[in-house]
Each structure stands twice: as C-alpha cells, then as structure tokens.
CSV table of C-alpha atoms and ligand atoms in Angstrom, one decimal:
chain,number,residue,atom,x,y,z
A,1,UNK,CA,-49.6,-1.1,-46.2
A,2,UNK,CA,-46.7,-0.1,-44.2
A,3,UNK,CA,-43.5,1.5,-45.8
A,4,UNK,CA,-39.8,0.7,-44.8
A,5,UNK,CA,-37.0,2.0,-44.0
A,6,UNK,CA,-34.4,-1.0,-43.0
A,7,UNK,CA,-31.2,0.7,-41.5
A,8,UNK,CA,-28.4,-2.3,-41.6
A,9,UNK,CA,-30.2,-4.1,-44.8
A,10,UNK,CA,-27.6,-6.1,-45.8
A,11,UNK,CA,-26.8,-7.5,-42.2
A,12,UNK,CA,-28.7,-10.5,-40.4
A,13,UNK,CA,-31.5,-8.8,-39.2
A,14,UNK,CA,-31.5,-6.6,-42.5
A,15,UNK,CA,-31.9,-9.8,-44.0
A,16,UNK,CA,-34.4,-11.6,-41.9
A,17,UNK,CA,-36.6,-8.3,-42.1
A,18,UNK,CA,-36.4,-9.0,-45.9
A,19,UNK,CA,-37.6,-12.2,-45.7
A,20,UNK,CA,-40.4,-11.4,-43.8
A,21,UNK,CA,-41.6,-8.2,-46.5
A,22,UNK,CA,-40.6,-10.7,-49.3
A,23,UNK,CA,-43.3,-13.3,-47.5
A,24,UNK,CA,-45.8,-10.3,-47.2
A,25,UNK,CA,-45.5,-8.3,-50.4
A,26,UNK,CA,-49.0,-6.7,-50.3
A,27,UNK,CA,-48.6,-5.7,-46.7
A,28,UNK,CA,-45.2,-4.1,-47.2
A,29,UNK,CA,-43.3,-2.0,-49.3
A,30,UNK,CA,-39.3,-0.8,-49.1
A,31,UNK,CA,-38.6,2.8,-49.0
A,32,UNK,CA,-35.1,3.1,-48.5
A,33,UNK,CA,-32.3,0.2,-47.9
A,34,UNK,CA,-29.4,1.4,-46.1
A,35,UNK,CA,-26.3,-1.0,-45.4
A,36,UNK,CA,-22.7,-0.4,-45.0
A,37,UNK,CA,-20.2,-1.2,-47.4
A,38,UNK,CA,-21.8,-4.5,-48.7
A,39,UNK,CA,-22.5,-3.7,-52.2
A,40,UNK,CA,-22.9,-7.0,-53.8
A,41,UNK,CA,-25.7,-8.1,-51.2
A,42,UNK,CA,-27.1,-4.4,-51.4
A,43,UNK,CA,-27.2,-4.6,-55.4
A,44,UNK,CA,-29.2,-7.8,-55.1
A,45,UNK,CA,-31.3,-6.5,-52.3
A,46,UNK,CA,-32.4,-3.3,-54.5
A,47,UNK,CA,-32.9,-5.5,-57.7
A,48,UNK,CA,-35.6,-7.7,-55.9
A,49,UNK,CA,-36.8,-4.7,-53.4
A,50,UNK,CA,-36.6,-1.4,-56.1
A,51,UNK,CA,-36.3,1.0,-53.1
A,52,UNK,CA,-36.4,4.8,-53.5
A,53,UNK,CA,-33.6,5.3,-51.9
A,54,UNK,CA,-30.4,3.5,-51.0
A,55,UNK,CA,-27.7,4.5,-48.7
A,56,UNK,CA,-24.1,3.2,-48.3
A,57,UNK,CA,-21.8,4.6,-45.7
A,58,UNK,CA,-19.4,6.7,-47.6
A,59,UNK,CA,-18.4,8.2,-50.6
A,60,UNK,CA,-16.3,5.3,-52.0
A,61,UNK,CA,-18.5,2.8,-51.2
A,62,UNK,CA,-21.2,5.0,-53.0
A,63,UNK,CA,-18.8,4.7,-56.5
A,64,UNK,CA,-18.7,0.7,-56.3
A,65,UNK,CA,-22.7,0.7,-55.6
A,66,UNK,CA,-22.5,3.2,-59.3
A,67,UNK,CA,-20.4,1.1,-60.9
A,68,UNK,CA,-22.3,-2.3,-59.7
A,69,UNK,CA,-25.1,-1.5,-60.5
A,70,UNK,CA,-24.0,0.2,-64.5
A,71,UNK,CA,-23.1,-3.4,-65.0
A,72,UNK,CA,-26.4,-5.1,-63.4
A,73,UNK,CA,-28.5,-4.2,-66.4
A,74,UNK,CA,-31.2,-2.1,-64.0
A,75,UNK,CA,-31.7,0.6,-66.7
A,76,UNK,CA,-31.0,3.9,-65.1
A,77,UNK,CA,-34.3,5.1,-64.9
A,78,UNK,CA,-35.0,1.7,-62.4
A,79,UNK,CA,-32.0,3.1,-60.0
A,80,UNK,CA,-33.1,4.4,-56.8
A,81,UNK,CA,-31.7,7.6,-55.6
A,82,UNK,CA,-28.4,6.7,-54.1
A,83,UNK,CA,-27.1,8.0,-50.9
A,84,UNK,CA,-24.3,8.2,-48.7
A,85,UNK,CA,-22.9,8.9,-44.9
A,86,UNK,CA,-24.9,9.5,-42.0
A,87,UNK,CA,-26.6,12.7,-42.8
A,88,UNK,CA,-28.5,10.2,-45.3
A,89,UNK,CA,-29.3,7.9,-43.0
A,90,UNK,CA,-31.6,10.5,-41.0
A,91,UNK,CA,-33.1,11.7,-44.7
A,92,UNK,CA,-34.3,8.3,-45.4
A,93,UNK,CA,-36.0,7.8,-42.0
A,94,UNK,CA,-37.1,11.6,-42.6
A,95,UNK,CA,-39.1,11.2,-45.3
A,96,UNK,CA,-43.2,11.4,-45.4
A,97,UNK,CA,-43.8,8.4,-47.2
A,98,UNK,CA,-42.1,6.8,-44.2
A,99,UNK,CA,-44.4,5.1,-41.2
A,100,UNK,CA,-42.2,2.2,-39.8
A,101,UNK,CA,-37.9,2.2,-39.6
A,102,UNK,CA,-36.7,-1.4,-38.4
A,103,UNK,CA,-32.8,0.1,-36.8
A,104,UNK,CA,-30.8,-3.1,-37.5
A,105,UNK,CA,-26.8,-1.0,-38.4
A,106,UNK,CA,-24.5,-2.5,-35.5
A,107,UNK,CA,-22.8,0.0,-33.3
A,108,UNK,CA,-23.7,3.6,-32.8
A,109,UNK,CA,-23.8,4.0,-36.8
A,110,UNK,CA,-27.2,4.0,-36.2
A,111,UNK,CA,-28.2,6.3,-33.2
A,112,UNK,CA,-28.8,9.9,-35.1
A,113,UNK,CA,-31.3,8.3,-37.8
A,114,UNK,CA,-33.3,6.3,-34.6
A,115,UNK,CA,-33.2,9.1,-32.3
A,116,UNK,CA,-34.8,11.2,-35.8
A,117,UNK,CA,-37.3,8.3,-36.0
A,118,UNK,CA,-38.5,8.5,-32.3
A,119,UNK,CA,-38.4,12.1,-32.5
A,120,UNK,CA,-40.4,12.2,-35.8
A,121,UNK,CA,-42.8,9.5,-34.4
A,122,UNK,CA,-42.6,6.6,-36.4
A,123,UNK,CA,-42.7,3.0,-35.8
A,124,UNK,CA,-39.6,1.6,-34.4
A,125,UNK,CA,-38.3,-1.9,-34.7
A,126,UNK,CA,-35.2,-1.9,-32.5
A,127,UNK,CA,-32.8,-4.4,-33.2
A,128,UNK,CA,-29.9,-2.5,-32.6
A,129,UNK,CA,-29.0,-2.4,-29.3
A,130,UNK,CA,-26.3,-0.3,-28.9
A,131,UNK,CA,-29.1,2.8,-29.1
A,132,UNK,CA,-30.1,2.4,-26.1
A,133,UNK,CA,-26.7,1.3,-24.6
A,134,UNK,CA,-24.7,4.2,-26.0
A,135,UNK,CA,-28.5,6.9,-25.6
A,136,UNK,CA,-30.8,5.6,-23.2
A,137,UNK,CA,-31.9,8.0,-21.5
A,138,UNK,CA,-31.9,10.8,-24.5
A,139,UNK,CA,-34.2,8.2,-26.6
A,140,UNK,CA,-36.5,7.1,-24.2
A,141,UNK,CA,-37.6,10.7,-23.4
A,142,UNK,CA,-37.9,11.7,-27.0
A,143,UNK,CA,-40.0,8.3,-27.2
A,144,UNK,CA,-42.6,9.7,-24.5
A,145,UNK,CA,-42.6,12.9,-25.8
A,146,UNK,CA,-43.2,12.4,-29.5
A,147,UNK,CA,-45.4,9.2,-28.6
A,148,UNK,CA,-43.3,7.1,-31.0
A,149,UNK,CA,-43.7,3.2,-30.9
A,150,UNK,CA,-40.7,1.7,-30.4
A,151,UNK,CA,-41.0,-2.3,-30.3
A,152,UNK,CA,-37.8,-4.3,-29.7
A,153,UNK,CA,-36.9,-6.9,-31.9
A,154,UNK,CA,-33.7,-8.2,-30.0
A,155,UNK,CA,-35.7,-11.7,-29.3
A,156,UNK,CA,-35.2,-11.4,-25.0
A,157,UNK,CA,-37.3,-8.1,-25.3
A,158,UNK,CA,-39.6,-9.2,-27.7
A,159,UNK,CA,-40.2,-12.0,-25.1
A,160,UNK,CA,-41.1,-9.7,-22.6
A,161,UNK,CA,-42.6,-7.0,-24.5
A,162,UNK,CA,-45.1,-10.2,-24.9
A,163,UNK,CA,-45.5,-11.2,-21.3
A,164,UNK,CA,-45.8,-7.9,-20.3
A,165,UNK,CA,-48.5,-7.5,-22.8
A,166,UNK,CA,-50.1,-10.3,-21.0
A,167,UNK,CA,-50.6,-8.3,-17.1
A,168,UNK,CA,-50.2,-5.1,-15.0
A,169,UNK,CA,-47.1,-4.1,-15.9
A,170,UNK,CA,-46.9,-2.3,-11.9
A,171,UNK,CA,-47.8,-6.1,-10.9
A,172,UNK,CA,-44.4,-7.5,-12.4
A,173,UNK,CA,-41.1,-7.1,-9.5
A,174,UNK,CA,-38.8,-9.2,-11.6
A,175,UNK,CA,-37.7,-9.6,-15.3
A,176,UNK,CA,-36.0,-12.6,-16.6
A,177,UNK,CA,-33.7,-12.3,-19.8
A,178,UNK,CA,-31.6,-15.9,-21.1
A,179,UNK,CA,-28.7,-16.0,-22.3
A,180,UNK,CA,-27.4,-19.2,-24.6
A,181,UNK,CA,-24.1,-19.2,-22.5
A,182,UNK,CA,-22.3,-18.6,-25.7
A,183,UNK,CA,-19.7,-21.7,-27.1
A,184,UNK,CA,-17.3,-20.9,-23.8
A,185,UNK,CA,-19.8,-21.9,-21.3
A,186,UNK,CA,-17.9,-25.3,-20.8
A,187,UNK,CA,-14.7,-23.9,-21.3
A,188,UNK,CA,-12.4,-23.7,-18.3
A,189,UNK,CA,-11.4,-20.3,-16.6
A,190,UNK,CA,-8.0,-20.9,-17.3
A,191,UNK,CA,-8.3,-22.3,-21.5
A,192,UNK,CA,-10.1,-19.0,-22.0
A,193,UNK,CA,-6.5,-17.1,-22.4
A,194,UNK,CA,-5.7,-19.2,-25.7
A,195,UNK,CA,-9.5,-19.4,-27.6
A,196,UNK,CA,-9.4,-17.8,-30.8
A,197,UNK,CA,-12.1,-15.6,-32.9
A,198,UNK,CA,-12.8,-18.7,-34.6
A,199,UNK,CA,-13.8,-20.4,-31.4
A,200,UNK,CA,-15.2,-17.6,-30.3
A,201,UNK,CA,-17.5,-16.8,-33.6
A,202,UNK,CA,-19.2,-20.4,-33.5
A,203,UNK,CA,-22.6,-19.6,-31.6
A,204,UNK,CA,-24.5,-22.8,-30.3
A,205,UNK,CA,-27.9,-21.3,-31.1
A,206,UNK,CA,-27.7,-18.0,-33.2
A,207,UNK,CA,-26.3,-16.9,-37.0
A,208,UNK,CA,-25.5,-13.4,-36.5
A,209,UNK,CA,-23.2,-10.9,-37.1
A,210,UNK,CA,-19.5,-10.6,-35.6
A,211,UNK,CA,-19.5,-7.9,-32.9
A,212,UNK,CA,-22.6,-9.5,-31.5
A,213,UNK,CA,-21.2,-13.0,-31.9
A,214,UNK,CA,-18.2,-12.5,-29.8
A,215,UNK,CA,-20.5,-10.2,-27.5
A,216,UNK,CA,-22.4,-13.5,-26.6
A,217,UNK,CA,-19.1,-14.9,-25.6
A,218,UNK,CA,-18.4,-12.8,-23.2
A,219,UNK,CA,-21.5,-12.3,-22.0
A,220,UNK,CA,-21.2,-8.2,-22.6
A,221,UNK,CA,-24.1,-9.0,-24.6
A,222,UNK,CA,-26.2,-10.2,-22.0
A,223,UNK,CA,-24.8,-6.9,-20.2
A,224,UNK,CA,-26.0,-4.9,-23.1
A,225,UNK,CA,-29.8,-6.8,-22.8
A,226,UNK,CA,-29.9,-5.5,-19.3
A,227,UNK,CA,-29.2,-2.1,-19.7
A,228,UNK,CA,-31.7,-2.1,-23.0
A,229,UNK,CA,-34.6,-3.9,-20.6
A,230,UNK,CA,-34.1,-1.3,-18.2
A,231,UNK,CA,-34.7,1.2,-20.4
A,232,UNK,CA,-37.4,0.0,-22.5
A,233,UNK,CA,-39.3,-1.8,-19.6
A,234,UNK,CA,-38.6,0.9,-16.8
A,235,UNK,CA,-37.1,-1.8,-14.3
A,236,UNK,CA,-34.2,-0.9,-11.8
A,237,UNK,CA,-31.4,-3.1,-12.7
A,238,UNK,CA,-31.3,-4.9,-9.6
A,239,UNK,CA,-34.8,-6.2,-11.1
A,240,UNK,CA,-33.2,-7.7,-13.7
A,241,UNK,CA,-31.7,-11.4,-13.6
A,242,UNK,CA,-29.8,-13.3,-16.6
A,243,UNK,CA,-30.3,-17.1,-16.4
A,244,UNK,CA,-28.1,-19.1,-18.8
A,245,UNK,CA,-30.5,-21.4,-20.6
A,246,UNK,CA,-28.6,-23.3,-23.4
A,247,UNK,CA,-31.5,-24.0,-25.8
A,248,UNK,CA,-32.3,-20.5,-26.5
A,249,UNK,CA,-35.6,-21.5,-26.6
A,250,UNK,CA,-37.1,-19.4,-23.4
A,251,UNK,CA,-36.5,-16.3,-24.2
A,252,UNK,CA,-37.7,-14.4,-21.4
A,253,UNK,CA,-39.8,-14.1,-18.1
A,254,UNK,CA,-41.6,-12.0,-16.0
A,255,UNK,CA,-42.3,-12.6,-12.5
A,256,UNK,CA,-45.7,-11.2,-10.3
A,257,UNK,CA,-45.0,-10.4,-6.4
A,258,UNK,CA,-47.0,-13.6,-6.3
A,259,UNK,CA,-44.7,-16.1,-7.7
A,260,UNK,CA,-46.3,-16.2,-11.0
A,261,UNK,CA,-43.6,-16.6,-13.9
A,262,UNK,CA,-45.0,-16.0,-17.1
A,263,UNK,CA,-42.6,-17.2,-20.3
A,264,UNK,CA,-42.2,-16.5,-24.0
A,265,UNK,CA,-41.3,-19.6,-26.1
A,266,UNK,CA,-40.0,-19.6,-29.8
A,267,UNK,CA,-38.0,-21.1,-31.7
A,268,UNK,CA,-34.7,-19.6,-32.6
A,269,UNK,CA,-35.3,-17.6,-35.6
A,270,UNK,CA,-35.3,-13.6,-35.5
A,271,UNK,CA,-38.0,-13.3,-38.4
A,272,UNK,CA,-40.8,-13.8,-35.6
A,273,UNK,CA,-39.8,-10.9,-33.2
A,274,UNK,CA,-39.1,-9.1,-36.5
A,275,UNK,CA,-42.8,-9.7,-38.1
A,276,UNK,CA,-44.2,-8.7,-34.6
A,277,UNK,CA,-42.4,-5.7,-34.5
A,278,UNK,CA,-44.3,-4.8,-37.6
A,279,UNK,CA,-47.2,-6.2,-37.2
A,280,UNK,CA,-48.1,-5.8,-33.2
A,281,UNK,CA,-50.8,-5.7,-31.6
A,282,UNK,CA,-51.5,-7.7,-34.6
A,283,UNK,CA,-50.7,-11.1,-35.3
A,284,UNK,CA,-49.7,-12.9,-38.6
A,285,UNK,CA,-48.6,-16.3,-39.7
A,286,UNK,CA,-45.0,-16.7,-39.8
A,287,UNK,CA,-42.9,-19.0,-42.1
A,288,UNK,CA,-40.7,-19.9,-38.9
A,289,UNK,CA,-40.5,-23.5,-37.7
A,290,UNK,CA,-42.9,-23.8,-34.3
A,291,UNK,CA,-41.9,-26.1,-31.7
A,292,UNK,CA,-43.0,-29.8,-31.9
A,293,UNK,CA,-44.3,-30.9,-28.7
A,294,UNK,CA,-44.9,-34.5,-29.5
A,295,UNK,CA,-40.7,-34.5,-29.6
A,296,UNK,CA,-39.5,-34.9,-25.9
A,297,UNK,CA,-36.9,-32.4,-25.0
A,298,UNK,CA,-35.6,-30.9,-21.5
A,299,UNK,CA,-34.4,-27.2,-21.0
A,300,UNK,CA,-32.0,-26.4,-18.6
A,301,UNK,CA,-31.7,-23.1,-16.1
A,302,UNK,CA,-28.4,-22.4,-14.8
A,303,UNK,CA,-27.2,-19.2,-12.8
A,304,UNK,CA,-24.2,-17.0,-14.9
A,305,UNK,CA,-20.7,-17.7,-13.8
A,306,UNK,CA,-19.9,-13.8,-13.1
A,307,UNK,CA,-16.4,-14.5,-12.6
A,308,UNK,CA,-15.5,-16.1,-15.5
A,309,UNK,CA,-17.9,-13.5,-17.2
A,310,UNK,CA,-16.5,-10.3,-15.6
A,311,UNK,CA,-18.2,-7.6,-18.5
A,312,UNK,CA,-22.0,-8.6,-17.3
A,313,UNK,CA,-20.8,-7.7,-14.2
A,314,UNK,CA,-19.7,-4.3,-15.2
A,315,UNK,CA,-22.6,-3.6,-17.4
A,316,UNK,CA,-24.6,-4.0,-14.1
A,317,UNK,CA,-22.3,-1.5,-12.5
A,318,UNK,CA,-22.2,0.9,-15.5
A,319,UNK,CA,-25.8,1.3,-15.9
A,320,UNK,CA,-26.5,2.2,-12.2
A,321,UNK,CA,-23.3,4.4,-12.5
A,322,UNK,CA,-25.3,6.4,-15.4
A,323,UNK,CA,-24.7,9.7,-17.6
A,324,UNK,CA,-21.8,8.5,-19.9
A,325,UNK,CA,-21.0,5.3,-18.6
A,326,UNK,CA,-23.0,2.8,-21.0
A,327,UNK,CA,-21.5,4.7,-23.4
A,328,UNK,CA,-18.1,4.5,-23.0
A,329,UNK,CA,-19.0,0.5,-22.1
A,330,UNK,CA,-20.5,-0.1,-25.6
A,331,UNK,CA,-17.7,2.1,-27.1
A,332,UNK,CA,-14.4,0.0,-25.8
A,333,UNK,CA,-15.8,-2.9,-26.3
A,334,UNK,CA,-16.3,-2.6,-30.0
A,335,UNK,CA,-12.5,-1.4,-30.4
A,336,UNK,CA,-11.7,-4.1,-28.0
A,337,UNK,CA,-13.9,-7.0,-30.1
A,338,UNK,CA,-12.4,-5.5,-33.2
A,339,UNK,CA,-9.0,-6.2,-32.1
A,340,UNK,CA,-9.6,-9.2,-30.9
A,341,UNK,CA,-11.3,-10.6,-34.2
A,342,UNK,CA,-8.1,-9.0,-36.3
A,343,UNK,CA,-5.7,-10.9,-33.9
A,344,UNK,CA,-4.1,-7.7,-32.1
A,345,UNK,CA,-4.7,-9.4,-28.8
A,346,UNK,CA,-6.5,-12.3,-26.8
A,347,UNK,CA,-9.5,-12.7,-25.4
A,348,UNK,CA,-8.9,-12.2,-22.1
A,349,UNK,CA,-7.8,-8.7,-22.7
A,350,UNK,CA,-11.9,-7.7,-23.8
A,351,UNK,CA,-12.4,-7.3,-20.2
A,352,UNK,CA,-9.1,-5.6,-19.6
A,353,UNK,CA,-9.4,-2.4,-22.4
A,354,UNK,CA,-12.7,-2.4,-21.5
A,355,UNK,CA,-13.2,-2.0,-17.9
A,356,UNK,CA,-9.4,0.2,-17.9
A,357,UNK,CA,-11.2,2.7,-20.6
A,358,UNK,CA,-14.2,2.9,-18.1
A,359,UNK,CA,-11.5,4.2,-15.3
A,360,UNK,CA,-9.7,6.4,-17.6
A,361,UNK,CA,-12.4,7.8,-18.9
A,362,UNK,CA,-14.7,11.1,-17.0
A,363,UNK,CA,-18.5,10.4,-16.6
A,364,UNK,CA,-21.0,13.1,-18.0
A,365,UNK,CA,-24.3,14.2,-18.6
A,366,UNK,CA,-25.2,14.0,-22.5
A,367,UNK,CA,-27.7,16.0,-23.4
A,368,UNK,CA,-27.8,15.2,-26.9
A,369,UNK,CA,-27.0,12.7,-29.6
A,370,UNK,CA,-23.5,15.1,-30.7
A,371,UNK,CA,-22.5,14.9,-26.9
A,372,UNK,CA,-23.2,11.3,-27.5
A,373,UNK,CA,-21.2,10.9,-30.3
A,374,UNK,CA,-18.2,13.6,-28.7
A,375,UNK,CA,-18.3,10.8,-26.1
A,376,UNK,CA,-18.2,8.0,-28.4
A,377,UNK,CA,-15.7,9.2,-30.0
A,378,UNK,CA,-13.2,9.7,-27.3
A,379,UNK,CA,-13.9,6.2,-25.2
A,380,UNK,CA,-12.9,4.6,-28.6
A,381,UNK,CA,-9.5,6.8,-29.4
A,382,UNK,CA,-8.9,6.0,-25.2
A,383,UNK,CA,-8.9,2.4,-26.2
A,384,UNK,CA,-7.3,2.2,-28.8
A,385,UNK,CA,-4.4,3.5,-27.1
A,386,UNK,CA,-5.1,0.8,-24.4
A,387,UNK,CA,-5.0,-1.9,-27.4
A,388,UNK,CA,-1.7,-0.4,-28.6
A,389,UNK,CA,-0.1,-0.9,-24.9
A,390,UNK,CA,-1.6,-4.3,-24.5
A,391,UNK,CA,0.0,-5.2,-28.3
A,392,UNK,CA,3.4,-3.7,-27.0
A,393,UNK,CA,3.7,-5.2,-23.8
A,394,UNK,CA,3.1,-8.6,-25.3
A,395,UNK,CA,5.6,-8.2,-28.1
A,396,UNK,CA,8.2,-6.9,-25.8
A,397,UNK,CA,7.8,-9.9,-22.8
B,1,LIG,N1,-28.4,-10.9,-35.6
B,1,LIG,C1,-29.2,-11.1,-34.6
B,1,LIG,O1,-29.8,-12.1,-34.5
B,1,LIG,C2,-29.5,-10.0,-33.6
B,1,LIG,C3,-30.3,-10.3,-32.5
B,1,LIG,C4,-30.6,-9.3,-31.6
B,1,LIG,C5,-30.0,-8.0,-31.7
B,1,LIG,N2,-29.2,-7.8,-32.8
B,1,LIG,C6,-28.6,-6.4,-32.9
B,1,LIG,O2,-29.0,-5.9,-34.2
B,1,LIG,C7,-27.9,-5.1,-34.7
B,1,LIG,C8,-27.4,-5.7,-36.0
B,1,LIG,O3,-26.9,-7.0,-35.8
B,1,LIG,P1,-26.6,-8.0,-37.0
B,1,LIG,O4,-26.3,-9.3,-36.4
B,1,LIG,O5,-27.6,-7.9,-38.1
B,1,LIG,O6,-25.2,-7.3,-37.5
B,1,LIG,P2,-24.5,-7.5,-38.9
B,1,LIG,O7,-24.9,-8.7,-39.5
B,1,LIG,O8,-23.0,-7.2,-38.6
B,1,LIG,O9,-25.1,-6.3,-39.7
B,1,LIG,C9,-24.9,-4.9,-39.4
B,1,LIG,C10,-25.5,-4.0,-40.5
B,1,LIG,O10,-25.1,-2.7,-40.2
B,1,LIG,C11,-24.6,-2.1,-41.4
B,1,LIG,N3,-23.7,-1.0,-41.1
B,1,LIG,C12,-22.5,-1.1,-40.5
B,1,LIG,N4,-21.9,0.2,-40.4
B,1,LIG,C13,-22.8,1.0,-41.1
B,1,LIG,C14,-22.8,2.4,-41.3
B,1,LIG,N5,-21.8,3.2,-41.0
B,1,LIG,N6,-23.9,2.9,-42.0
B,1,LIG,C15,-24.9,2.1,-42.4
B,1,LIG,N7,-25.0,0.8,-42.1
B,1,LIG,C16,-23.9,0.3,-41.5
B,1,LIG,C17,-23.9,-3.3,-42.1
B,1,LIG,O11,-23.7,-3.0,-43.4
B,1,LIG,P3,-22.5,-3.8,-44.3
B,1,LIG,O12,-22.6,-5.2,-44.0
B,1,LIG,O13,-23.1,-3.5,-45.7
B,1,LIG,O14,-21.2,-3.2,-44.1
B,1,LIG,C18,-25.0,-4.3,-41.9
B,1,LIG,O15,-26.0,-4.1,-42.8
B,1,LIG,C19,-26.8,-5.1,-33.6
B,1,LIG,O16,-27.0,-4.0,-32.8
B,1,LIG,C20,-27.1,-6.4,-32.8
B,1,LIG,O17,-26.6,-6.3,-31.5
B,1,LIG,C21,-28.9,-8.7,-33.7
C-alpha cells in the first residue's frame, strides 16, 4: 500500500494521478490533497478520496473550502484537517504516514515541499518541472544525499528514464526528447505577431494546463525539458537534441556511441508515466489506450526551427550559463505567459521580457531554496516592469 501526497490535485496531472489511485484502490491510499484555489474540484476530490489533510493556497481560499464543504453534507467529523499556504504544503509531505509525494503545483509553488520530500527521502513523482528549472542543482544533491527516488513523470523523461533502464547508462552519448511542435509549427514567422491565447491554448496532442500550454508554443517548454534531462539524467546539454515529432507518440530516445537508438512508445495519455512513477521497477496494467498496430500510420522527425523558436535557444544558453540563470528563465516567462494569456501584450513579446529580464538581471550562486525563492522573486517584479514598458510603448505608438 503506498500513501499519497498529490501537490497540484486539482490540476491535470492532479487529476490523472487520481484516476490512476481511483483504478487501484487497494494499492493506494490519499494522505493529503493539496490544490490551489479550485475549491469546487477540491471539495469533490476529498468527498470521493477522504484525505487527512487538504491544503489550499491561502487563507481566503481556505474560508470558501469551510463554507463548501458546511453545505456538502460531509458531517464534520468526515472533514479532513484543512490547511493553508506554503508552510502546509511541506507539513503534508512531512508527515510519517507519508512514503510517496507525486509534485504536480505549476510554477515554483511547489519547490520548498519537493526539496522537503527529497530531503526527507520519499518517493518522488515529478511532474512539475519548474523544480528542477528554477533548483536544479540544490535538489539533485539533496536527492544523492538522502537517497530519495525521484522518477519523472513529465512523459519525455519518463521515456528515457525507460530506455535508460534498458542499458549502461556510461554507454549512452546522446539523449533524444520530442516535442509536438505546438499548434504554431505551420504558422508563418511573420503571422506569429497577431496569434492570440486562444490560438495559442489549442495543443494538437496534449490537455493540459495554461502555462504549460502556451509553453509548448513557444517551445520554452521543450527548453525547460532540456534543462530537467540534464539534471535528472546527468547529460551535458550539448548531449541533448529536441526533434519535433508531431504525433507525440515517440516520446524519447537514447543513442549508444554505436548508433543504436533505443525509443519509448506510448500513447498520449499522462496516467501511464504517472502509474510508473508509482509503481516502478514494477509494472501494472493501465486503463490507457495502447497503440493498434494493425492501423497503418507514419511518424514524422523534423529538426526545430530555432529562429522562429528563439526561447529553446536561450534555455540552451541559460543552463550552461548556470547558478541563477534557469531561474530567472522560468521566472519571466511565467509573468510574461501570464500577460500574454490576460491580453497585456502579444506573443511575440514572450521572448522579448524574457530574454531582457535575463540581461537585466545579476547571476548568482543559490545555495538554498530561500535564495531560490529571493531570486524568484526579484526576476518576476524585473519583468513585470518590463511588461508595464512593453504595455506603454504600445499604447503610446
Ligand atoms: N499536464 C501535463 O500533461 C503535464 C505534462 C508534463 C509536465 N507537466 C508539469 O506538471 C505541472 C502541473 O501541470 P498541469 O498541466 O497539471 O497544471 P495545471 O492544470 O495548471 O495545475 C496546476 C496545479 O497546481 C495548483 N497550484 C497552483 N498554485 C498553487 C499553490 N500556490 N499552492 C498549491 N497548489 C497550487 C493548482 O491548483 P488550482 O487549480 O486549485 O488553483 C493545480 O492543482 C507543471 O509544472 C507542468 O509543467 C504537466
């Protein structure tokens, strides 16, 4: 029996993860759901689940989650202790009853309370990304020092956590991570100035949420993938290729000095990554749909158009750059997404706060997840400015 603790519940992967414990009752049980500020989907997810525990992200959030569930007819007795702010998020991964966290909060929400879970040992399934983005370095070392298990469940590293399961690691010179292409991989250079969120938000492949939506769309996504493989994997990043694969049905390779490219094939649904991430080195059956090979199909490999996708580019350059740099990327690019899905400017201005906060902004050394955060902190307020220029100097031409 493992017990959960799902950090981003009431997100897609919080979700998907739920569907796979609600497929596996006896083999799992929920300790503590913590979400944002989605009540109604966390008030259904703690009638079915009856965690412990459940955490929202701040104190008014924590009254509606009261006052919701007061008028769901759980009698009071049935409530699970409820939670709120950050300093809860690391008391529910904490706890003893606790083995495995799945870290599925977008953003740097959820850094503290995975750093705490590496730190404290337990079974990690890492969805979110930005962990490693924003703390690479700081995480990775806590994860060989406190022998912590930390299995990605983004689906590209789940594919080569596979293949890599498959050989010498020392053997493998080259990693392979695909990228759908996002819904502007046809779309001209010069049309990209006048897409809109809505463009923008309709994935070809994946149903996931917003930042990572319009992430694939610029391809800082992919960026983000190859400064999380780096980490997790220990590859230099010029070992690291992106090949745009459409289908999003290879989800990654390895290559041997010899030639040899091993792949992982899935289809595109997150539960399966998920339910190995819980399950590894075990196998289970999966409810997910498995590919039919009696259907003829053809997948296509292309190479990533780094001009028209200038923020893979720079995550390249930002992860061999080090210390603070990932952070700051990951940082002004969430202000800069945000701004973009609220209409405060275009899409072609992504690129522009982001790569302008990078040069405004000092690199450093963190040393720990409050120098992280300090850092954090400060890339964002720097591009918000940036957003504020970019809004002004379009209303006054
Ligand atoms: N979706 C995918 O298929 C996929 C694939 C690979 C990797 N990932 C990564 O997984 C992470 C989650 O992605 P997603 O698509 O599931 O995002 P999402 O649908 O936007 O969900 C994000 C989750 O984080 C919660 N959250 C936000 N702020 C929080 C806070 N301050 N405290 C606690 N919880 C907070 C949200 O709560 P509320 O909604 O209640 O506000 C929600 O449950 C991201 O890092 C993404 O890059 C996702």
């Amino acid at each position: 029996m493992r017990t959960l603790t799902i950090l981003g519940s009431t997100g897609s992967i919080g979700t998907n993860t739920l569907d796979v414990v609600r497929q596996n009752r006896s083999v799992y049980q929920v300790y503590a759901l913590a979400a944002g500020r989605n009540v109604k989907t966390l008030v259904s997810q703690i009638l079915e689940f009856r965690p412990k525990v459940a955490v929202v992200a701040d104190s008014d959030t924590l009254q509606r989650l009261g006052e919701a569930l007061a008028s769901s007819g759980l009698p009071r007795t049935a409530w699970p202790d409820l939670l709120c702010g950050p300093p809860a998020l690391v008391q529910v991964v904490a706890a003893p009853e606790v083995d495995t966290v799945i870290s599925a909060c977008v953003g740097v929400a959820g850094l503290e309370a995975t750093y705490e879970s590496v730190r404290l040992g337990k079974r990690v399934g890492l969805a979110n990304k930005e962990v490693l983005v924003s703390g690479g370095k700081l995480v990775m070392e806590a994860v060989r020092e406190h022998g912590a298990e930390l299995l990605p469940v983004d689906s590209e590293h789940n594919g080569a956590h596979q293949c890599l399961e498959a050989g010498n690691r020392k053997a493998v010179s080259r990693l392979i991570l695909t990228a759908s292409g996002g819904p502007f991989r046809n779309t001209p250079r010069e049309d990209l100035a006048r897409v809109t969120p809505e463009q923008a938000l309709n994935h070809p492949t994946w149903r996931m949420g917003n930042r990572i939506t319009i992430d694939c769309a610029t391809l800082m996504n992919k960026g983000f993938e190859v400064i999380e493989a780096c980490w997790l994997f220990g590859f230099a990043s010029s070992e690291v290729d992106v090949v745009i694969h459409p289908q999003s049905t290879v989800h990654a390779m390895i290559e041997y000095g010899d030639g040899s490219v091993l792949a992982q094939i899935s289809a595109t649904d997150m539960r399966m990554p998920i339910q190995y991430a819980l399950t590894y080195p075990e196998r289970r059956d999966a409810p997910v749909p498995k590919i039919d090979w009696k259907v003829a199909r053809s997948w296509e490999f292309l190479p990533p158009d780094f001009e028209k996708f200038p923020l893979l580019n720079l995550a390249y350059q930002c992860h061999d750059t080090g210390g603070s740099a990932t952070c700051t990327l990951n940082a002004a690019d969430e202000i800069a997404v945000e701004a973009f899905l609220a209409g405060r400017i275009g899409y072609l201005s992504i690129y522009e706060i982001v790569s302008e906060t990078l040069s405004r902004m000092p690199v450093r050394n963190p040393r720990t997840v409050g120098e992280i955060l300090d850092i954090d902190r400060e890339s964002r307020a720097k591009a918000r400015e940036l957003v504020e220029t970019a809004r002004a100097s379009v209303v006054t031409a």
